[in-house]
Short mmCIF file of C-alpha atoms and ligand atoms in Angstrom, two decimals:
data_model
loop_
_atom_site.label_atom_id
_atom_site.label_comp_id
_atom_site.label_asym_id
_atom_site.label_seq_id
_atom_site.Cartn_x
_atom_site.Cartn_y
_atom_site.Cartn_z
CA MET A 183 0.00 0.00 0.00
CA ILE A 184 2.72 2.55 0.89
CA ASP A 185 4.39 4.01 -2.21
CA ARG A 186 8.01 3.92 -1.06
CA GLU A 187 9.32 5.86 -4.08
CA ARG A 188 6.75 8.63 -3.62
CA LEU A 189 7.71 8.90 0.07
CA GLU A 190 11.43 9.01 -0.74
CA ARG A 191 10.98 11.57 -3.54
CA ARG A 192 8.90 13.86 -1.35
CA ALA A 193 11.31 13.56 1.56
CA GLY A 194 14.00 14.87 -0.79
CA GLU A 195 11.78 17.73 -2.04
CA LEU A 196 10.88 18.82 1.49
CA SER A 197 14.44 18.64 2.82
CA ARG A 198 15.55 21.04 0.08
CA ILE A 199 13.35 23.83 1.52
CA ALA A 200 15.83 25.81 3.67
CA GLY A 201 18.14 22.79 3.47
CA ARG A 202 21.90 22.64 2.88
CA GLY A 203 23.36 19.15 2.51
CA THR A 204 21.90 17.12 5.38
CA ALA A 205 21.17 20.25 7.47
CA VAL A 206 17.83 22.07 7.56
CA SER A 207 17.23 25.55 9.03
CA ARG A 208 13.49 25.95 8.46
CA LEU A 209 12.51 28.20 11.37
CA GLY A 210 8.94 28.47 12.60
CA LEU A 211 6.71 31.31 11.35
CA SER A 212 9.17 32.01 8.54
CA ALA A 213 8.66 32.20 4.77
CA ASP A 214 10.56 28.87 4.52
CA GLU A 215 8.05 27.12 6.78
CA GLN A 216 5.27 28.60 4.63
CA ARG A 217 6.92 27.17 1.48
CA ALA A 218 6.93 23.76 3.16
CA ARG A 219 3.21 24.08 3.94
CA GLU A 220 2.55 24.98 0.29
CA LEU A 221 4.45 21.89 -0.85
CA VAL A 222 2.39 19.64 1.47
CA SER A 223 -0.83 21.33 0.27
CA SER A 224 0.17 20.63 -3.36
CA TRP A 225 0.26 16.91 -2.52
CA LEU A 226 -3.09 16.69 -0.74
CA ALA A 227 -5.35 19.20 -2.53
CA PRO A 228 -5.40 17.09 -5.74
CA ARG A 229 -6.58 14.11 -3.60
CA GLY A 230 -9.75 15.97 -2.64
CA ALA A 231 -8.55 17.45 0.65
CA GLN A 232 -9.91 20.83 1.77
CA VAL A 233 -6.77 22.73 2.77
CA ARG A 234 -6.76 25.65 5.24
CA ARG A 235 -4.29 27.53 7.41
CA ASP A 236 -5.44 28.77 10.82
CA ALA A 237 -4.63 31.99 12.71
CA ALA A 238 -1.47 30.43 14.19
CA ALA A 239 -0.32 29.29 10.69
CA ASN A 240 -1.12 25.60 11.34
CA LEU A 241 -1.96 23.76 8.11
CA PHE A 242 -4.95 21.38 8.04
CA ALA A 243 -5.85 19.23 5.01
CA ARG A 244 -9.23 17.56 5.57
CA LEU A 245 -10.72 14.60 3.71
CA PRO A 246 -14.51 14.67 4.30
CA GLY A 247 -16.41 12.10 6.39
CA GLU A 248 -18.91 11.86 9.23
CA GLY A 249 -18.47 12.55 12.92
CA GLU A 250 -15.30 13.41 14.82
CA ALA A 251 -12.13 13.49 12.77
CA VAL A 252 -8.91 11.52 13.05
CA LEU A 253 -6.10 14.11 13.13
CA VAL A 254 -2.65 12.93 12.05
CA GLY A 255 0.58 14.88 11.52
CA SER A 256 3.58 16.60 13.05
CA HIS A 257 5.58 19.80 12.40
CA LEU A 258 7.54 21.19 9.40
CA ASP A 259 9.83 23.65 11.19
CA SER A 260 13.31 22.80 12.48
CA VAL A 261 15.92 24.15 14.87
CA PRO A 262 18.74 26.15 13.26
CA GLU A 263 21.13 23.70 11.52
CA GLY A 264 18.81 20.84 12.47
CA GLY A 265 18.14 17.51 10.77
CA ARG A 266 15.88 16.57 7.84
CA PHE A 267 13.67 14.16 9.79
CA ASP A 268 12.58 15.82 13.07
CA GLY A 269 8.91 16.70 12.49
CA ALA A 270 9.15 16.50 8.70
CA LEU A 271 9.08 12.69 8.67
CA GLY A 272 5.84 12.72 10.66
CA VAL A 273 4.15 14.98 8.12
CA LEU A 274 5.56 13.02 5.15
CA CYS A 275 4.38 9.69 6.61
CA ALA A 276 0.96 11.13 7.49
CA VAL A 277 0.55 12.31 3.90
CA GLU A 278 1.77 8.97 2.53
CA ALA A 279 -0.48 6.97 4.89
CA VAL A 280 -3.57 8.96 3.86
CA GLU A 281 -2.73 8.88 0.15
CA SER A 282 -2.12 5.13 0.27
CA LEU A 283 -5.58 4.65 1.83
CA VAL A 284 -7.12 6.86 -0.89
CA ASP A 285 -5.18 4.97 -3.60
CA ALA A 286 -6.51 1.67 -2.20
CA LYS A 287 -10.06 3.14 -2.17
CA VAL A 288 -10.41 2.21 1.52
CA LYS A 289 -13.88 3.32 2.74
CA LEU A 290 -13.15 5.69 5.62
CA ARG A 291 -16.20 6.80 7.61
CA ARG A 292 -14.61 9.54 9.73
CA PRO A 293 -13.04 12.70 8.32
CA ILE A 294 -9.23 12.53 8.23
CA GLU A 295 -7.22 15.70 8.84
CA VAL A 296 -3.50 15.89 8.09
CA VAL A 297 -1.91 18.64 10.19
CA ALA A 298 1.42 20.46 9.94
CA TRP A 299 1.81 22.31 13.25
CA ALA A 300 3.49 25.72 13.07
CA ASP A 301 6.68 26.54 14.98
CA GLU A 302 6.96 23.43 17.16
CA GLU A 303 10.60 24.18 17.98
CA GLY A 304 10.09 27.76 19.17
CA ALA A 305 13.57 28.50 17.78
CA ARG A 306 12.91 32.19 16.95
CA PHE A 307 10.50 33.33 19.67
CA GLY A 308 11.25 30.83 22.44
CA VAL A 309 7.69 29.45 22.62
CA GLY A 310 7.88 25.71 21.86
CA LEU A 311 4.85 23.69 20.62
CA PHE A 312 3.47 27.10 19.51
CA GLY A 313 0.96 26.06 16.83
CA SER A 314 -0.55 23.11 18.67
CA THR A 315 -0.66 25.09 21.93
CA ALA A 316 -2.66 27.78 20.09
CA ALA A 317 -5.00 25.23 18.46
CA PHE A 318 -5.85 23.69 21.86
CA GLY A 319 -6.28 27.03 23.60
CA ARG A 320 -3.28 26.65 25.93
CA LEU A 321 -1.24 29.74 24.93
CA ALA A 322 -0.08 31.97 27.80
CA ARG A 323 -1.43 35.55 27.67
CA GLY A 324 0.54 38.01 25.53
CA VAL A 325 2.43 35.35 23.55
CA GLY A 326 1.81 37.37 20.37
CA ASP A 327 4.15 40.07 21.75
CA ARG A 328 7.12 37.70 22.14
CA ARG A 329 9.97 39.01 19.99
CA ASP A 330 12.89 37.36 18.18
CA ARG A 331 16.45 38.71 18.22
CA ASP A 332 15.60 41.27 15.48
CA GLY A 333 12.65 42.61 17.48
CA THR A 334 10.01 40.98 15.25
CA SER A 335 7.03 39.78 17.30
CA ILE A 336 5.00 36.62 16.77
CA ALA A 337 2.08 38.88 15.80
CA ASP A 338 4.29 40.63 13.19
CA ALA A 339 5.43 37.27 11.80
CA LEU A 340 1.83 36.04 11.55
CA ARG A 341 0.77 39.27 9.83
CA ALA A 342 3.69 38.92 7.38
CA LEU A 343 2.20 35.53 6.48
CA GLY A 344 -1.17 37.17 5.85
CA GLU A 345 -2.80 36.26 9.16
CA ARG A 346 -4.38 38.85 11.48
CA GLY A 347 -1.73 38.40 14.18
CA ASP A 348 -3.74 36.92 17.06
CA PRO A 349 -2.76 33.23 17.42
CA SER A 350 -5.43 32.57 20.05
CA ALA A 351 -8.01 32.74 17.22
CA ALA A 352 -6.64 29.34 16.12
CA ARG A 353 -8.39 27.63 19.04
CA ARG A 354 -10.55 24.71 17.95
CA ASP A 355 -12.88 22.40 19.90
CA PRO A 356 -11.05 19.20 20.93
CA LYS A 357 -14.44 17.43 20.86
CA GLU A 358 -14.28 17.66 17.04
CA LEU A 359 -11.49 15.07 17.21
CA ALA A 360 -11.82 11.31 17.73
CA ALA A 361 -8.06 10.79 17.95
CA TYR A 362 -4.68 12.36 17.26
CA LEU A 363 -1.76 10.29 15.88
CA GLU A 364 1.81 11.44 15.37
CA LEU A 365 4.74 9.59 13.83
CA HIS A 366 8.13 11.00 14.82
CA ILE A 367 11.77 9.89 14.78
CA GLU A 368 12.87 8.70 18.22
CA GLN A 369 15.78 11.18 18.31
CA GLY A 370 17.59 8.90 20.76
CA PRO A 371 19.48 5.59 20.60
CA ARG A 372 17.04 3.09 22.16
CA LEU A 373 15.41 1.62 19.03
CA GLU A 374 18.79 1.51 17.30
CA THR A 375 20.33 -0.31 20.29
CA ALA A 376 17.37 -2.74 20.42
CA GLY A 377 17.57 -3.32 16.65
CA VAL A 378 13.85 -2.53 16.28
CA PRO A 379 12.51 -0.15 13.58
CA LEU A 380 9.39 1.13 15.40
CA GLY A 381 8.38 2.03 18.95
CA ILE A 382 5.19 3.19 20.69
CA VAL A 383 5.30 6.22 22.99
CA SER A 384 3.87 5.58 26.47
CA ALA A 385 4.45 9.09 27.87
CA ILE A 386 6.21 12.39 27.16
CA VAL A 387 8.34 14.18 29.74
CA GLY A 388 7.29 17.41 31.43
CA ILE A 389 9.03 20.44 29.87
CA TYR A 390 9.77 23.90 31.30
CA HIS A 391 11.26 26.68 29.14
CA ALA A 392 12.26 30.07 30.53
CA ARG A 393 14.57 33.00 29.89
CA VAL A 394 16.72 34.10 32.86
CA SER A 395 18.09 37.68 32.95
CA ILE A 396 20.96 38.44 35.32
CA HIS A 397 21.55 42.16 35.99
CA GLY A 398 24.96 42.92 37.52
CA ARG A 399 27.06 46.03 36.96
CA ALA A 400 29.19 46.78 33.89
CA ASP A 401 32.62 48.06 34.97
CA HIS A 402 36.17 48.58 33.81
CA ALA A 403 37.92 45.18 33.54
CA GLY A 404 41.22 46.68 34.70
CA ALA A 405 40.30 49.29 37.24
CA THR A 406 37.66 47.26 39.13
CA VAL A 407 39.10 45.00 41.85
CA MET A 408 37.63 41.50 42.11
CA THR A 409 35.86 42.17 45.41
CA ALA A 410 34.03 45.20 43.96
CA ARG A 411 32.33 43.44 41.04
CA ALA A 412 28.77 42.38 40.21
CA ASP A 413 29.75 40.21 37.25
CA ALA A 414 26.57 38.99 35.48
CA LEU A 415 28.34 36.37 33.35
CA ALA A 416 30.24 34.85 36.29
CA ALA A 417 26.90 34.50 38.15
CA ALA A 418 25.26 32.97 35.06
CA SER A 419 28.17 30.54 34.69
CA GLU A 420 27.74 29.33 38.28
CA ILE A 421 24.01 28.86 37.58
CA VAL A 422 24.68 26.91 34.35
CA LEU A 423 26.89 24.46 36.27
CA ALA A 424 24.26 24.23 39.02
CA VAL A 425 21.62 23.29 36.42
CA GLU A 426 23.88 20.48 35.22
CA ARG A 427 24.59 19.29 38.79
CA ILE A 428 20.91 19.31 39.83
CA ALA A 429 19.69 17.52 36.67
CA ARG A 430 22.40 14.88 37.09
CA SER A 431 21.37 14.34 40.71
CA ARG A 432 17.68 13.68 39.90
CA LEU A 433 16.20 10.54 38.30
CA ASP A 434 14.92 10.87 34.69
CA SER A 435 15.82 14.59 34.60
CA VAL A 436 17.70 16.71 32.11
CA GLY A 437 18.63 20.40 32.22
CA THR A 438 20.10 22.47 29.40
CA VAL A 439 21.19 26.06 28.85
CA GLY A 440 21.32 26.31 25.07
CA GLU A 441 21.31 30.06 24.46
CA ILE A 442 23.30 32.80 26.24
CA ALA A 443 23.92 36.48 25.52
CA VAL A 444 26.20 38.94 27.36
CA ARG A 445 25.96 42.74 27.39
CA PRO A 446 27.78 44.95 26.63
CA GLY A 447 29.96 42.04 25.39
CA ALA A 448 33.47 43.58 25.25
CA LYS A 449 36.70 41.96 26.42
CA ASN A 450 37.62 44.81 28.76
CA VAL A 451 34.20 45.37 30.34
CA VAL A 452 32.91 43.40 33.35
CA PRO A 453 29.63 41.90 32.03
CA GLY A 454 26.71 43.98 33.25
CA GLU A 455 23.94 41.77 31.94
CA CYS A 456 23.52 38.15 30.90
CA VAL A 457 20.39 36.53 29.44
CA PHE A 458 20.18 32.75 29.01
CA SER A 459 17.62 30.04 28.25
CA LEU A 460 16.50 27.26 30.61
CA ASP A 461 15.21 23.90 29.34
CA LEU A 462 14.26 21.56 32.23
CA ARG A 463 12.62 18.16 31.65
CA ALA A 464 11.64 15.20 33.78
CA ALA A 465 9.42 12.15 33.43
CA ARG A 466 8.66 12.25 37.18
CA ASP A 467 8.49 15.11 39.70
CA HIS A 468 9.05 17.73 37.01
CA ASP A 469 7.78 20.43 39.40
CA GLY A 470 10.44 19.41 41.93
CA LEU A 471 13.20 19.82 39.34
CA VAL A 472 11.95 23.27 38.30
CA ARG A 473 11.58 24.39 41.92
CA GLU A 474 15.10 23.23 42.88
CA VAL A 475 16.67 25.03 39.89
CA LEU A 476 14.75 28.29 40.40
CA ASP A 477 15.59 28.32 44.14
CA THR A 478 19.26 27.88 43.21
CA VAL A 479 19.09 30.78 40.72
CA THR A 480 17.88 33.04 43.56
CA ARG A 481 20.48 31.74 46.05
CA ILE A 482 23.43 32.28 43.65
CA ALA A 483 22.20 35.73 42.55
CA ASP A 484 21.78 36.86 46.19
CA ALA A 485 25.21 35.54 47.15
CA ARG A 486 26.81 37.44 44.25
CA GLY A 487 24.87 40.69 44.67
CA VAL A 488 23.22 40.55 41.23
CA GLU A 489 19.53 40.67 40.28
CA ALA A 490 17.94 37.58 38.64
CA SER A 491 14.58 37.65 36.86
CA VAL A 492 12.90 34.58 35.32
CA ASP A 493 10.54 34.91 32.34
CA ASP A 494 8.43 31.72 31.97
CA LEU A 495 8.05 30.80 28.29
CA ALA A 496 6.27 27.44 28.41
CA ARG A 497 5.44 24.74 30.92
CA VAL A 498 3.94 21.45 29.75
CA PRO A 499 3.33 18.73 32.36
CA ALA A 500 4.51 15.14 31.88
CA THR A 501 1.87 13.60 29.62
CA SER A 502 0.93 9.91 29.46
CA LEU A 503 -0.63 8.81 26.17
CA ASP A 504 -4.00 7.10 25.77
CA SER A 505 -3.97 3.36 26.59
CA LYS A 506 -6.61 2.47 23.97
CA ILE A 507 -4.69 4.28 21.24
CA ARG A 508 -1.52 2.51 22.37
CA GLU A 509 -3.39 -0.78 21.81
CA VAL A 510 -4.39 0.38 18.31
CA LEU A 511 -0.75 1.23 17.60
CA ARG A 512 0.41 -2.11 18.98
CA ARG A 513 -1.91 -3.90 16.51
CA ALA A 514 -0.86 -1.55 13.71
CA THR A 515 2.87 -2.12 14.28
CA LYS A 516 2.34 -5.86 14.74
CA SER A 517 0.55 -5.94 11.37
CA VAL A 518 3.78 -4.75 9.73
CA GLY A 519 5.72 -7.42 11.58
CA VAL A 520 7.18 -5.29 14.37
CA ASP A 521 6.97 -6.10 18.08
CA ALA A 522 7.24 -2.41 19.03
CA PRO A 523 8.57 -1.59 22.52
CA GLU A 524 6.95 1.18 24.58
CA LEU A 525 9.19 4.17 25.25
CA VAL A 526 8.97 7.41 27.26
CA SER A 527 9.80 10.38 25.03
CA GLY A 528 12.54 12.71 26.32
CA ALA A 529 11.73 15.04 23.45
CA GLY A 530 8.65 17.24 23.63
CA HIS A 531 5.99 16.84 20.96
CA ASP A 532 2.86 18.58 19.68
CA ALA A 533 1.02 15.42 20.79
CA GLN A 534 1.18 16.76 24.36
CA ASN A 535 -1.40 19.42 23.53
CA PRO A 536 -4.23 17.23 22.16
CA ALA A 537 -3.49 14.68 24.93
CA LEU A 538 -3.75 17.38 27.64
CA SER A 539 -7.00 18.58 26.00
CA GLY A 540 -8.64 15.16 26.31
CA VAL A 541 -8.14 13.96 22.73
CA PRO A 542 -7.18 10.22 22.65
CA THR A 543 -3.56 10.57 21.47
CA GLY A 544 -0.82 8.19 20.38
CA MET A 545 2.65 8.34 18.85
CA ILE A 546 4.73 5.96 16.74
CA PHE A 547 8.51 6.33 16.98
CA VAL A 548 10.69 5.50 13.97
CA ARG A 549 14.26 4.40 14.64
CA SER A 550 16.73 7.23 14.09
CA THR A 551 20.50 7.41 14.36
CA GLY A 552 23.07 10.19 14.72
CA GLY A 553 21.25 12.02 17.50
CA SER A 554 18.86 14.87 16.65
CA HIS A 555 18.75 18.66 16.31
CA THR A 556 21.88 18.15 14.24
CA PRO A 557 22.59 17.46 10.53
CA ARG A 558 23.80 13.98 11.61
CA GLU A 559 20.16 12.99 12.34
CA PHE A 560 19.12 10.06 10.08
CA ALA A 561 16.23 7.67 9.49
CA SER A 562 16.12 5.06 6.71
CA ILE A 563 13.39 5.12 4.07
CA ASP A 564 12.71 1.44 4.87
CA ASP A 565 11.95 2.26 8.51
CA ALA A 566 9.94 5.33 7.43
CA ALA A 567 7.86 3.25 4.98
CA LEU A 568 7.22 0.67 7.72
CA GLY A 569 6.12 3.49 10.04
CA ALA A 570 3.87 4.98 7.37
CA GLN A 571 2.26 1.58 6.78
CA ALA A 572 1.64 1.15 10.52
CA LEU A 573 0.19 4.68 10.62
CA ALA A 574 -2.12 3.85 7.68
CA ASN A 575 -3.30 0.70 9.48
CA ALA A 576 -3.99 2.69 12.66
CA ILE A 577 -5.89 5.40 10.74
CA LYS A 578 -7.92 2.72 8.98
CA GLU A 579 -8.87 1.08 12.31
CA LEU A 580 -9.80 4.41 13.90
CA ALA A 581 -11.64 5.87 10.89
CA THR A 582 -13.74 2.94 9.67
O1 LIG B 87 12.74 20.28 22.20
C1 LIG B 87 12.10 19.30 21.88
O2 LIG B 87 12.01 18.34 22.60
C2 LIG B 87 11.41 19.25 20.55
O3 LIG B 87 12.34 18.84 19.61
N1 LIG B 87 10.87 20.54 20.22
MN1 LIG B 88 12.87 19.03 17.59
MN1 LIG B 89 10.02 17.29 16.66
#
């Protein structure tokens, strides 16, 4: 049923949008992401899908039917210098699964909607899972005013795409949906180590994103003795190492500072200000991890005589996925000959938003190698075709 060549050809076409070699830099809410949505629309519109883009720039392609819809998809944006498969493979396999069912003239009762969520990575504005958070009405207030490094706001970026600029207008009723399915590369080594091409996601870790600003005092690097300094970068550095220490000390926890900026940023000026990102995740006691890190930020800032302010960007609780849908996915993967293990996802996914909104949600993992969020990321077309076939089987069971 799956047309392997079509899947492979389209994967190549998509990876060339904002791609360079095996790297992709297709940032959310950019013209590149819009070009990717147009490419996906060009595949589905000729198959009778009604294609629309919502106020948060999410793309939906709907094949008509009766009752609540089965929603299936992932995201098209990437991190800067990311890989070709993160998100993109889920959209490609959703399109291929649906087209293979249409090719085979399978009678589907329910409507099927293929979705490409906008700006899942939050690479420009810092708000991860942006499009799906907007669609399920979970955006924090004032998100539209969040700005990227050039001072462009989310509202500006949406208006540049031809939207009105208020992402909260993307909200839709979760009761319109019978189920949400997402195929995604694992982005870790477990399936590779186990020698298994597919996995089923049991739960997704809790994720907290924030921006920490440390205000010290800029001063002359030569004329200011060490005991008279309020060095913002030295304080931030102690905090970064504390994040690493705390995450290492707690079960199933990770902590990362991926972005940092220093002002004024000159070799002979004691740093007056430092702004850095916080990414804290845990499968269990996520709140405890966040609390311990934020208490430590305050303790270090007080001890060093600098001011620390924390700007919450996103907080998604640990999310377990629907047991009935996991059973559907177990049958679907078995039917392609795979005894798929259940895995907790350390990566965040758009699937958290439908799941937290009461939509029965499931995820299929496809084996990937070379890590992720890097051009080394890789998934084989054989594993992708197997995943797409399992996805088609699951859609068929849920939609007939
Ligand atoms: O950060 C994540 O886990 C996802 O790739 N956005
Ligand atoms: Mn990612
Ligand atoms: Mn992803």
